[in-house]
Coordinates of C-alpha atoms in Angstrom, one line a residue:
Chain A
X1 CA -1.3 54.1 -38.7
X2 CA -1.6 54.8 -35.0
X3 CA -5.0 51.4 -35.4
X4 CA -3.0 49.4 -38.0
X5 CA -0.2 49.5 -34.9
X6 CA -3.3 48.4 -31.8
X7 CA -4.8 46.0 -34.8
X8 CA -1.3 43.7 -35.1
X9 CA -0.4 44.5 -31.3
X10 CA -4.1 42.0 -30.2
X11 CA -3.3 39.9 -33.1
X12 CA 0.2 39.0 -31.5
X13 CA -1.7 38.7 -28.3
X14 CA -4.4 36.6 -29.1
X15 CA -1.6 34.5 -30.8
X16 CA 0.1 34.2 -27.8
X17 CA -3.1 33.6 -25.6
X18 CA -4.5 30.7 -27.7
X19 CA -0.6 29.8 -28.2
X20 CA 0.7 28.7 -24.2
X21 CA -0.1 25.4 -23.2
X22 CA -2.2 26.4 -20.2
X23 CA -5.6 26.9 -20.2
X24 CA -6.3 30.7 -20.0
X25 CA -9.7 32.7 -19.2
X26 CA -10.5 36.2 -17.8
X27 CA -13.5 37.3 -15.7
X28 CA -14.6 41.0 -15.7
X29 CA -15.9 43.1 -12.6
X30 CA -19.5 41.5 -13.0
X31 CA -17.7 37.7 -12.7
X32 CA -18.9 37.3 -16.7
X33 CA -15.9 35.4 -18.6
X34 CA -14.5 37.8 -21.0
X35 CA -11.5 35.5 -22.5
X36 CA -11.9 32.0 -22.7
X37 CA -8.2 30.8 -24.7
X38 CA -8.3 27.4 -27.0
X39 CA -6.6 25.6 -24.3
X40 CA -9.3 26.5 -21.9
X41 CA -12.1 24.9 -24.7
X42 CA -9.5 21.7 -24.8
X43 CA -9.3 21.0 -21.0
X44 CA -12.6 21.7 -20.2
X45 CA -14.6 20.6 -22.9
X46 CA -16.6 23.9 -23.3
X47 CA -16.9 26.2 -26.3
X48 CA -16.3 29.3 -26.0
X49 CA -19.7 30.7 -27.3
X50 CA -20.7 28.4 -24.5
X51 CA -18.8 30.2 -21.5
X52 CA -18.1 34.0 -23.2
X53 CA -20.4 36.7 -21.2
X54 CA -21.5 33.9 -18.9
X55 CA -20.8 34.3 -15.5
X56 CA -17.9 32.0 -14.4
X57 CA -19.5 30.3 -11.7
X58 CA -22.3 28.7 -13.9
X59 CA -20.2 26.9 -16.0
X60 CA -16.5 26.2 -14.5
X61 CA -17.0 24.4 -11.6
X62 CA -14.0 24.1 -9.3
X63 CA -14.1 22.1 -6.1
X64 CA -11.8 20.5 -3.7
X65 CA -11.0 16.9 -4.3
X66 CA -11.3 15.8 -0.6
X67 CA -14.9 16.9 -0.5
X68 CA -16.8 17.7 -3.9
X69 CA -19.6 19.2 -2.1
X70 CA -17.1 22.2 -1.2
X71 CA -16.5 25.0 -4.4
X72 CA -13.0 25.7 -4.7
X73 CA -14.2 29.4 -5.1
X74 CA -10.6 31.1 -5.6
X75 CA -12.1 33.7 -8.1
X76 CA -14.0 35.2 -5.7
X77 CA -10.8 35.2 -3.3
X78 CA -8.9 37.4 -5.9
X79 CA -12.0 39.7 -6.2
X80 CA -12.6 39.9 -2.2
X81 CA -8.8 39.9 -1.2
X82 CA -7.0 41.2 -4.1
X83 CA -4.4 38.4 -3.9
X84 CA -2.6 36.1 -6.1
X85 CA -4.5 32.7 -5.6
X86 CA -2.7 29.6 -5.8
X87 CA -3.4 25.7 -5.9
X88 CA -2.9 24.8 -2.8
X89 CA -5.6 21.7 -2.1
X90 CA -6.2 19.1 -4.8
X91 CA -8.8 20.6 -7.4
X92 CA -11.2 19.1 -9.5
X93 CA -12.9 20.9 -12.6
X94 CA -16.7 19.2 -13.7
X95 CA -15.8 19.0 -17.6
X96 CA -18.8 19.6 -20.1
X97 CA -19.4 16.6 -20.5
X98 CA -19.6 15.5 -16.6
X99 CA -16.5 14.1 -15.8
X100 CA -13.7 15.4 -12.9
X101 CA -10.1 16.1 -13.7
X102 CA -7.4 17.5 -11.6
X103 CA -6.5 20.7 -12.2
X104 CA -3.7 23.3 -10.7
X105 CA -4.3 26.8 -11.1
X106 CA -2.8 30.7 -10.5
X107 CA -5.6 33.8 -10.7
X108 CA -4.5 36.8 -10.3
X109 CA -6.3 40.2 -9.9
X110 CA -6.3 42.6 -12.5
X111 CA -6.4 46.2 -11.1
X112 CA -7.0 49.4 -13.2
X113 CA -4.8 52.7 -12.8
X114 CA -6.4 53.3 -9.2
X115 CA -5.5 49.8 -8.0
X116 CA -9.5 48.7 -7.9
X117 CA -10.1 45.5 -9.0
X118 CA -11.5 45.1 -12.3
X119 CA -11.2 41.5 -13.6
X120 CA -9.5 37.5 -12.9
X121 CA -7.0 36.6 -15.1
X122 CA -6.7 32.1 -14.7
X123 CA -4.6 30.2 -16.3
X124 CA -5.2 26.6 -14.9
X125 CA -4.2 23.0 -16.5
X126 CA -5.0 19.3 -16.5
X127 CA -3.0 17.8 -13.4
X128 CA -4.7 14.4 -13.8
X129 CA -2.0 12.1 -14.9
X130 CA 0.4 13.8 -12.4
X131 CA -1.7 13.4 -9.8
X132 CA -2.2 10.1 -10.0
X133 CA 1.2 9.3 -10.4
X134 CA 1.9 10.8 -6.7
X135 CA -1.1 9.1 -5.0
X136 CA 0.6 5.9 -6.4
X137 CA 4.0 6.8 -5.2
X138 CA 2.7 7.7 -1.9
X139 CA 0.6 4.7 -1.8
X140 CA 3.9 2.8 -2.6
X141 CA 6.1 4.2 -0.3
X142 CA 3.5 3.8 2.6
X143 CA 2.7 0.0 1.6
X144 CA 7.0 -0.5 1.2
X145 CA 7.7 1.3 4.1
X146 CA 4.9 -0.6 6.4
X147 CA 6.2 -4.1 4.8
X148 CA 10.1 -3.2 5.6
X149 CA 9.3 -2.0 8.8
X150 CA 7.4 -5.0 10.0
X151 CA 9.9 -7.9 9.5
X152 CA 13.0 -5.4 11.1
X153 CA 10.9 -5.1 14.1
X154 CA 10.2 -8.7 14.2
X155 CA 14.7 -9.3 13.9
X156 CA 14.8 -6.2 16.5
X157 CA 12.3 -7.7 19.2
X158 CA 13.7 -11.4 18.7
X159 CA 17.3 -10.4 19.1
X160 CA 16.3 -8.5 22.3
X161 CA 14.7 -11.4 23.3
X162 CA 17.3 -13.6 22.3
X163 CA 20.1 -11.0 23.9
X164 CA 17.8 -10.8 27.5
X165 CA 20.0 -12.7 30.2
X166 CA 17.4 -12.2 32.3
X167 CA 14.9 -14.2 30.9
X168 CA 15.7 -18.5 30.6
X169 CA 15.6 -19.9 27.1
X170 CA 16.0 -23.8 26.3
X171 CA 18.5 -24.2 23.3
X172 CA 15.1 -25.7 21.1
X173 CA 13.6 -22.3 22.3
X174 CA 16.5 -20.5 21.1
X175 CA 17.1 -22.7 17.6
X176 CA 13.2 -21.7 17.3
X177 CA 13.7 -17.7 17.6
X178 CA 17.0 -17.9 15.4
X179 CA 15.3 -19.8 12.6
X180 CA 12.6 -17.2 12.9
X181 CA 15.2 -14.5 12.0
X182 CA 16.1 -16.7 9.5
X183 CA 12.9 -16.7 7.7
X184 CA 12.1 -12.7 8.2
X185 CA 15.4 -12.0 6.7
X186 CA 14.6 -13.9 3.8
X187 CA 11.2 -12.7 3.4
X188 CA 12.9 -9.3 3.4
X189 CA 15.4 -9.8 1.0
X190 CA 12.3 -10.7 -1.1
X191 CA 10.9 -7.6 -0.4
X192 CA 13.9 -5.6 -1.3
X193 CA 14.4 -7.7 -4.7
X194 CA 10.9 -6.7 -5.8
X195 CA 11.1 -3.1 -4.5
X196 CA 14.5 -2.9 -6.7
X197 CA 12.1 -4.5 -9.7
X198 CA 9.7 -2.5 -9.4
X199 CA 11.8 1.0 -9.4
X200 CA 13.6 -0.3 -12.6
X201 CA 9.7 -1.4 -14.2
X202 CA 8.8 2.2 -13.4
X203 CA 11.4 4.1 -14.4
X204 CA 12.7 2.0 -17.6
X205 CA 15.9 1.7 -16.8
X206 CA 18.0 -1.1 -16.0
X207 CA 15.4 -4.1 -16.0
X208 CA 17.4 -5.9 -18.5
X209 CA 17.3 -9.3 -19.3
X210 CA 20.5 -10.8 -18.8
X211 CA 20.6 -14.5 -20.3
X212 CA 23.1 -17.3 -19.8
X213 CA 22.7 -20.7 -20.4
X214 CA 21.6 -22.2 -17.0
X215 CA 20.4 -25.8 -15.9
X216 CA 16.8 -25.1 -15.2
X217 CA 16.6 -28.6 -13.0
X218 CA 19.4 -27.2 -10.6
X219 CA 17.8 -23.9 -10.1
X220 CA 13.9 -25.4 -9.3
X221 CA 16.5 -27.6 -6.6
X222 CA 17.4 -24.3 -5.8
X223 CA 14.2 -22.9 -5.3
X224 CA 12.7 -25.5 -3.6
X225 CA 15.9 -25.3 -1.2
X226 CA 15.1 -21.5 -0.6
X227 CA 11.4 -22.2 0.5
X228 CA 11.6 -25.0 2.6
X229 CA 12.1 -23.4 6.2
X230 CA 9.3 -21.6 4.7
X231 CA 7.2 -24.2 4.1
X232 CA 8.5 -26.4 7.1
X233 CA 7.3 -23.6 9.4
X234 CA 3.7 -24.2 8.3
X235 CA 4.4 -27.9 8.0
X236 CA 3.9 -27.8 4.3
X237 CA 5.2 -30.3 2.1
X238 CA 6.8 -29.0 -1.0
X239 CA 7.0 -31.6 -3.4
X240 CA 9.0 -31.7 -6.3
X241 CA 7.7 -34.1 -9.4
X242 CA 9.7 -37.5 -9.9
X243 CA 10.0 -36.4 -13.6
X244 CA 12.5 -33.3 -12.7
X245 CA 15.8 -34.5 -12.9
X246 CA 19.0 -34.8 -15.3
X247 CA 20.1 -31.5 -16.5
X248 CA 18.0 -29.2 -19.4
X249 CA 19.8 -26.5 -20.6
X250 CA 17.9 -23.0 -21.3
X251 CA 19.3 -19.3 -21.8
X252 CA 17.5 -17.3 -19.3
X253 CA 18.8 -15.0 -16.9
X254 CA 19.2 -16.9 -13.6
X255 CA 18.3 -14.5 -11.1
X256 CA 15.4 -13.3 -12.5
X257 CA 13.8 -16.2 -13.0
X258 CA 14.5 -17.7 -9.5
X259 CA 12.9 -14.8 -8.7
X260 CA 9.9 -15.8 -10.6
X261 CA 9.7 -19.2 -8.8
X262 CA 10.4 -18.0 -5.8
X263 CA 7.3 -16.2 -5.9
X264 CA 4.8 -18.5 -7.0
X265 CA 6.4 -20.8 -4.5
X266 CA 6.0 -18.4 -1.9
X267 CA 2.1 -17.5 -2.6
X268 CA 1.6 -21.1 -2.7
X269 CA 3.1 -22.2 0.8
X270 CA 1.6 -18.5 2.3
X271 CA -2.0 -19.0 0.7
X272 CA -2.3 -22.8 1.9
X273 CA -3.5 -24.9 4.7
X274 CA -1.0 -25.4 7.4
X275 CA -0.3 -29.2 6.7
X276 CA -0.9 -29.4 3.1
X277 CA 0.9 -30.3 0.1
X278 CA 2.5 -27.7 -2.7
X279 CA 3.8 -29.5 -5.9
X280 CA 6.2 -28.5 -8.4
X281 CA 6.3 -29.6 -11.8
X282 CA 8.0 -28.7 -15.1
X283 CA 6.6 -30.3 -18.2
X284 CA 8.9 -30.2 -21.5
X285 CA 7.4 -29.4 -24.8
X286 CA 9.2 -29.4 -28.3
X287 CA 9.7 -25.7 -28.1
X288 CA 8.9 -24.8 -25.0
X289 CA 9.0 -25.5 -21.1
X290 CA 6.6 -25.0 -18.5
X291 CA 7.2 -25.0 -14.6
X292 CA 3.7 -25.3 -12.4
X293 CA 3.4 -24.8 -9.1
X294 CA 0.1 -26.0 -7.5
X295 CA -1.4 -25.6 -4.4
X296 CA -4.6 -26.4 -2.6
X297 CA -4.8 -23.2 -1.1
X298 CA -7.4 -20.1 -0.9
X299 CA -7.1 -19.7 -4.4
X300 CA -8.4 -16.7 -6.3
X301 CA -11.9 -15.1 -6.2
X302 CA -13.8 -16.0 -9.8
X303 CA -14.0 -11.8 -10.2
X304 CA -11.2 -10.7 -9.2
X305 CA -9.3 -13.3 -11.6
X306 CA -8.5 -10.8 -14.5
X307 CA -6.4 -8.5 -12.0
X308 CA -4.2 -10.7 -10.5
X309 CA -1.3 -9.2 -12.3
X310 CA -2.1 -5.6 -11.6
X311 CA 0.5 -4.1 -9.8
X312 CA -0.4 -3.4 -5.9
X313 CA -3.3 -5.6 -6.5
X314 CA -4.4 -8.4 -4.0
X315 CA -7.4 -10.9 -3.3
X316 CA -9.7 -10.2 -0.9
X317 CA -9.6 -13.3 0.2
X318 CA -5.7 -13.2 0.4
X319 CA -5.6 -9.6 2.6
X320 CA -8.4 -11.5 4.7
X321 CA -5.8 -14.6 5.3
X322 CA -2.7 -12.8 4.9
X323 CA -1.3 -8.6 5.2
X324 CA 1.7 -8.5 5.0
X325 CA 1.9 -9.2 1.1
X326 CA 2.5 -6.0 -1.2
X327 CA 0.6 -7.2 -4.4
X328 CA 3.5 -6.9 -6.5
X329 CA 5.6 -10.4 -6.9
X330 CA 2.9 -11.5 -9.9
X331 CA 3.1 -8.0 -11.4
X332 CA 6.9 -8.6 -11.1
X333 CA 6.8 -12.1 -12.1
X334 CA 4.1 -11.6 -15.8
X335 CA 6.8 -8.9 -16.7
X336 CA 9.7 -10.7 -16.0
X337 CA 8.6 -13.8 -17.6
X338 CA 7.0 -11.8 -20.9
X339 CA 11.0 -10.0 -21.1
X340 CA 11.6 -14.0 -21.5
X341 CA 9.5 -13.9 -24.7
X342 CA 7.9 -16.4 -22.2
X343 CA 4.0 -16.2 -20.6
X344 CA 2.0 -16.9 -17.3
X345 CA -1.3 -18.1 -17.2
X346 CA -3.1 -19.7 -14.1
X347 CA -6.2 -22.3 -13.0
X348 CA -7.8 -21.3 -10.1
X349 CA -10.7 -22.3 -8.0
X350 CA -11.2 -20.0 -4.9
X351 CA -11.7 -21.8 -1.6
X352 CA -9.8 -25.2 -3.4
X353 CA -6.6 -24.7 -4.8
X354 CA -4.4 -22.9 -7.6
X355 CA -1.9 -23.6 -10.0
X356 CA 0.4 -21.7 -11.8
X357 CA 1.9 -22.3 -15.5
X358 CA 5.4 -20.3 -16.5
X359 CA 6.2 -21.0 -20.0
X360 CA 9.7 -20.3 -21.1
X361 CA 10.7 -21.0 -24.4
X362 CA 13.6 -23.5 -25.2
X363 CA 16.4 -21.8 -27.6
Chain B
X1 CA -11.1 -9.1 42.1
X2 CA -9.4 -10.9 39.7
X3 CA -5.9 -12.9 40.8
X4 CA -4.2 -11.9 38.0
X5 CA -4.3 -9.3 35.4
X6 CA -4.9 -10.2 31.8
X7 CA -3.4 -9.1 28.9
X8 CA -4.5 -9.8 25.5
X9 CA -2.2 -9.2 22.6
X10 CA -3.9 -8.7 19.1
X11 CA -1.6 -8.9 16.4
X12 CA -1.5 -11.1 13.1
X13 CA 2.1 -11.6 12.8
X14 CA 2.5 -14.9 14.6
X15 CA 6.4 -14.3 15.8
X16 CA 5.5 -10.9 17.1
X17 CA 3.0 -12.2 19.3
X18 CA 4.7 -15.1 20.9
X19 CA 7.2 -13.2 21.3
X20 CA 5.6 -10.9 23.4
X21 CA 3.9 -13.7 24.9
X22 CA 7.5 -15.0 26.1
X23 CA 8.6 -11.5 27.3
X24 CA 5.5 -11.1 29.7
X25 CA 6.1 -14.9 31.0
X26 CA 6.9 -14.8 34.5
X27 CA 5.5 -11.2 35.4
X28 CA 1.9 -12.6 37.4
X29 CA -0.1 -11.9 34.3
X30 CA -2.4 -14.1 32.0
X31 CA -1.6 -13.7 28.7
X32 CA -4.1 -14.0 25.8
X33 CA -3.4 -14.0 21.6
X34 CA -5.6 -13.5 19.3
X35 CA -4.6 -13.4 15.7
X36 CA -6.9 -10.7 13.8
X37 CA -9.3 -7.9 15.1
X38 CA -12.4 -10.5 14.8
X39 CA -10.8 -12.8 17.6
X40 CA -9.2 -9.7 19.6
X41 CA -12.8 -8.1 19.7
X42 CA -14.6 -11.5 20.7
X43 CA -11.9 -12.0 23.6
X44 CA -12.0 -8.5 24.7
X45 CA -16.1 -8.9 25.3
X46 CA -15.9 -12.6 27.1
X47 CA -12.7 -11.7 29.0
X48 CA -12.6 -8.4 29.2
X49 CA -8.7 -7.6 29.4
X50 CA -6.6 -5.3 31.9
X51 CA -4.6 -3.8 28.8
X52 CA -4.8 -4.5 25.3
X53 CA -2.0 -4.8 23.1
X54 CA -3.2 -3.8 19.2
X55 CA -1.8 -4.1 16.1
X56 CA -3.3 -1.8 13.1
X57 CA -3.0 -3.6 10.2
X58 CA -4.9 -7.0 10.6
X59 CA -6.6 -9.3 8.5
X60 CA -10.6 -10.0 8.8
X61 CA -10.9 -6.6 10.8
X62 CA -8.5 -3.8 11.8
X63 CA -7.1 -2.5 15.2
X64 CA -9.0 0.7 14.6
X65 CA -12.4 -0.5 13.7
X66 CA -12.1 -3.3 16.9
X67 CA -11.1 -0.4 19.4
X68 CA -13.9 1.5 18.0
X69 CA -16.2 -1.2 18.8
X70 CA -14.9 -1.7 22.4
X71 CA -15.1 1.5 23.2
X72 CA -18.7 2.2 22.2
X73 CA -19.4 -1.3 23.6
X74 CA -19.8 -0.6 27.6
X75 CA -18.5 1.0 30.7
X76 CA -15.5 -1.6 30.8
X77 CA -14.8 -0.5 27.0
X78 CA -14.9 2.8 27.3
X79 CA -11.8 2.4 30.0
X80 CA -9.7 0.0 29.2
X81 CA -6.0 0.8 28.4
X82 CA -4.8 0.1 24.9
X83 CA -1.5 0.4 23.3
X84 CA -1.3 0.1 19.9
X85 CA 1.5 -1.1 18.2
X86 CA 2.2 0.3 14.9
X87 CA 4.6 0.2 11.4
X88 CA 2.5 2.3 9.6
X89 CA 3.3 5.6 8.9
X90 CA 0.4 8.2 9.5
X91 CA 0.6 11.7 10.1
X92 CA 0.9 13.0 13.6
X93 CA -2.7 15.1 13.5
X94 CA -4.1 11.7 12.6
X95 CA -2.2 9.9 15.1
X96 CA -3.1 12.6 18.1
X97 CA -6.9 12.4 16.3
X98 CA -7.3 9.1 16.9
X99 CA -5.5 8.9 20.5
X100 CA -7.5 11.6 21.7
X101 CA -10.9 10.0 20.7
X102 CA -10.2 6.2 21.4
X103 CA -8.2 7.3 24.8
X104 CA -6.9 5.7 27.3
X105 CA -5.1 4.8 24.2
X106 CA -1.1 4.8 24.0
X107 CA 0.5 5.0 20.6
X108 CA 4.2 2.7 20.0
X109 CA 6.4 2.3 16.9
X110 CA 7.2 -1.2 16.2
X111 CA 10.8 -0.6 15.0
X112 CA 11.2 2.3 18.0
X113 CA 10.3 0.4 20.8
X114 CA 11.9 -2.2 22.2
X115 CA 10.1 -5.5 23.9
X116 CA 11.3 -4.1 27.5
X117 CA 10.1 -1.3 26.9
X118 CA 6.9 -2.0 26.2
X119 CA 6.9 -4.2 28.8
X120 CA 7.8 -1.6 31.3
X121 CA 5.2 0.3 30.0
X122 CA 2.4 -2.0 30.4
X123 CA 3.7 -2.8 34.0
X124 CA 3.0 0.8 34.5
X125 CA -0.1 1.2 33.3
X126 CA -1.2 -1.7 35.6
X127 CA 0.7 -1.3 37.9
X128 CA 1.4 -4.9 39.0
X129 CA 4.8 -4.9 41.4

């Protein structure tokens, strides 16, 4: 009776062990592994014939992520210190088969009716995707915050400047330093638009397309309108094709769009050749229409064509000629065109030029 | 001796250097520009500068790597002033790292400091009346 009742008490236990989500092993006094749960064989790849009565060390190899050279050896920390141990540096595990993951982890000490230390209990689990997610968000917020920071100091030191009685300014000095503003502001309302994009990308909420029937003539006018302080700065023409004009009708949503062309427009006047020319075309097709923008700018390396509309990406040669840019207006643009039903496609030959095809189709 | 003192500002955003070019008109100082850490470092070793202005973030090479290089360069290197000017957000202990090994080297926020005062501040440091 008094077995039957031990015999169903370490079946419930083992049910429970080999039951939690977390991966789950226990190390006796000589450091062999005496437990070694089913989610411990999923994260780390090991059977448990492979780790049982081995000691831990030989197989489970924990190290800190910042240097792999350095064990994470918070097993011998319990047995030495008789504390709870903690993640409390970014860990990596060596699985079976060789590769890292991130792991997070508690071991605590097991102690026997004198309080001497007689084993490890761990339960530890695959932190990979998480931590990923946060180096991204840091990433973002330190590329966001350095891009948002820059054009606000350039508004702050110009309207010092500007404000300074004490120093003379001709009124073409000071038409110069206001349309300077000008442009900043713009370039950050830019930046805020695609921040605002990119939160509702990431989170799945709210990027909606909203569509109304709107004259797709008037808003490339529009566009071109927006960019051409832009473009005058860097005394680039921006030329519109003879064959845009009378009024075609599509159902897309306005401001979305316009934030599309915008963007291309933008790369192409930041990427080109003071001096040079940027044209702007739309072609109409039976069931669909396509706006180009072409440049004769830096254009895009021949390898690095395939990421172009990875988010955060951007050209080496484009950091090299330009740093301010966040690598996230084509990102932006391929889903905001694809949420069209639309696509985006591009020619591109580095050092000579680039042009960019948005297909949207007609209703 | 030199007549006047030079100042070269490195810093890729066009508006932020002429604008800092404007504000130091009219203080008996030669002001330089150069637009990436490539052209800063190859003016800093033909001129060699009173005080260098420096901007982190730069295209072809960064502030960092340039002071680096001017500091292991030579004896003028290893003493000239530098501010750099800054929107990017790094911890303190890297910020104090890095002043402390690249020093005489003065750390400004962009968006903290103003143009005055960082023109006060490079009067002081060379100390021109």
């Amino acid at each position: 009776m008094f077995s039957n009742e031990i015999n169903e008490s370490k079946i419930m236990l083992d049910t429970i062990i080999n039951g939690v989500d977390d991966g789950i092993f226990v190390v006796d006094k000589d450091l062999k592994i005496t437990l070694f749960n089913k989610k411990a064989v999923d994260i780390s790849g090991f059977s448990s014939d492979e780790v049982l009565n081995h000691p831990y060390y030989e197989v489970l190899n924990f190290v800190f992520e910042e240097d792999e050279n350095n064990t994470n050896d918070f097993i011998k920390k319990v047995f030495t210190e008789g504390i709870v141990e903690e993640t409390t540096q970014n860990t990596i595990l060596f699985k079976k088969d060789k590769t890292k993951i991130n792991v997070s982890y508690g071991a605590n000490p097991v102690k026997d009716e004198k309080g001497i230390i007689v084993g490890c209990i761990v339960a530890f689990r695959d932190v990979t995707k998480e931590t990923e997610v946060d180096k991204k968000k840091t990433e973002f917020i330190s590329i966001a915050s350095h891009n948002l920071k820059t054009p606000l100091s350039i508004i702050k030191w110009i309207s010092e400047f500007l404000l300074d009685k004490k120093i003379q300014k001709s009124d073409a000095e000071k038409e110069e330093y206001l349309n300077d503003i000008y442009l900043t502001n713009k370039r950050m309302i830019r930046l805020v638009e695609n921040l605002i994009n990119i939160f509702h990308i990431e989170t799945g909420d709210g990027f909606t397309i909203k569509k109304t029937s709107v004259d797709i003539v008037k808003l490339i006018d529009i566009s071109i309108e927006d960019n051409q302080q832009l473009a005058k700065s860097k005394n680039i023409n921006l030329v519109k094709s003879e064959g845009i004009n009378g009024e075609i009708l599509i159902e897309i949503d306005e401001g979305k769009i316009k934030q599309v062309f915008n963007n291309l427009i933008d790369n192409a006047i930041n990427y080109s050749p003071d001096g040079s020319t940027v044209n702007i075309d739309l072609i109409k097709k039976e069931k669909e229409i396509d706006f180009v923008v072409s440049d004769s700018g830096i254009g895009i390396l021949k390898e690095q064509q395939g990421r172009v509309y990875e988010k955060f990406f951007r050209g080496d040669n484009a950091i090299e000629k330009e740093t301010s840019g966040t690598g996230l207006g084509l990102y932006i643009s391929k889903k905001i065109v694809e949420g069209h039903g639309g696509s985006i496609r591009f020619e591109s030959e580095s050092g000579i030029s680039t042009k960019f095809y948005v297909s949207l189709p007609i209703n | 001796m030199k007549d006047k003192k030079i100042v070269l500002i490195t810093e890729d955003e066009k508006v932020l250097r002429e604008t800092l070019h404007s504000g130091l008109e009219g203080e008996n100082i030669t002001v330089v520009e150069a637009r990436n850490g490539q052209e800063g470092l190859d003016l800093s070793l033909s001129l060699h500068p009173d005080i260098i202005l420096l901007d982190l973030i730069m295209p072809k090479m960064d502030g960092l790597t340039m002071l680096e290089k001017i500091r292991n360069h030579d004896a003028w290197g290893q003493k000239v002033p530098v501010i750099l000017l800054t929107n990017l957000t790094s911890s303190d202990e890297q910020r104090n790292n890095d002043m402390a090994r690249l020093t005489p080297t003065y750390y400004f926020e962009k968006t903290e400091m103003g143009i005055e005062q960082i023109i006060e501040k490079i009067k002081e440091i060379l100390k021109v009346q």
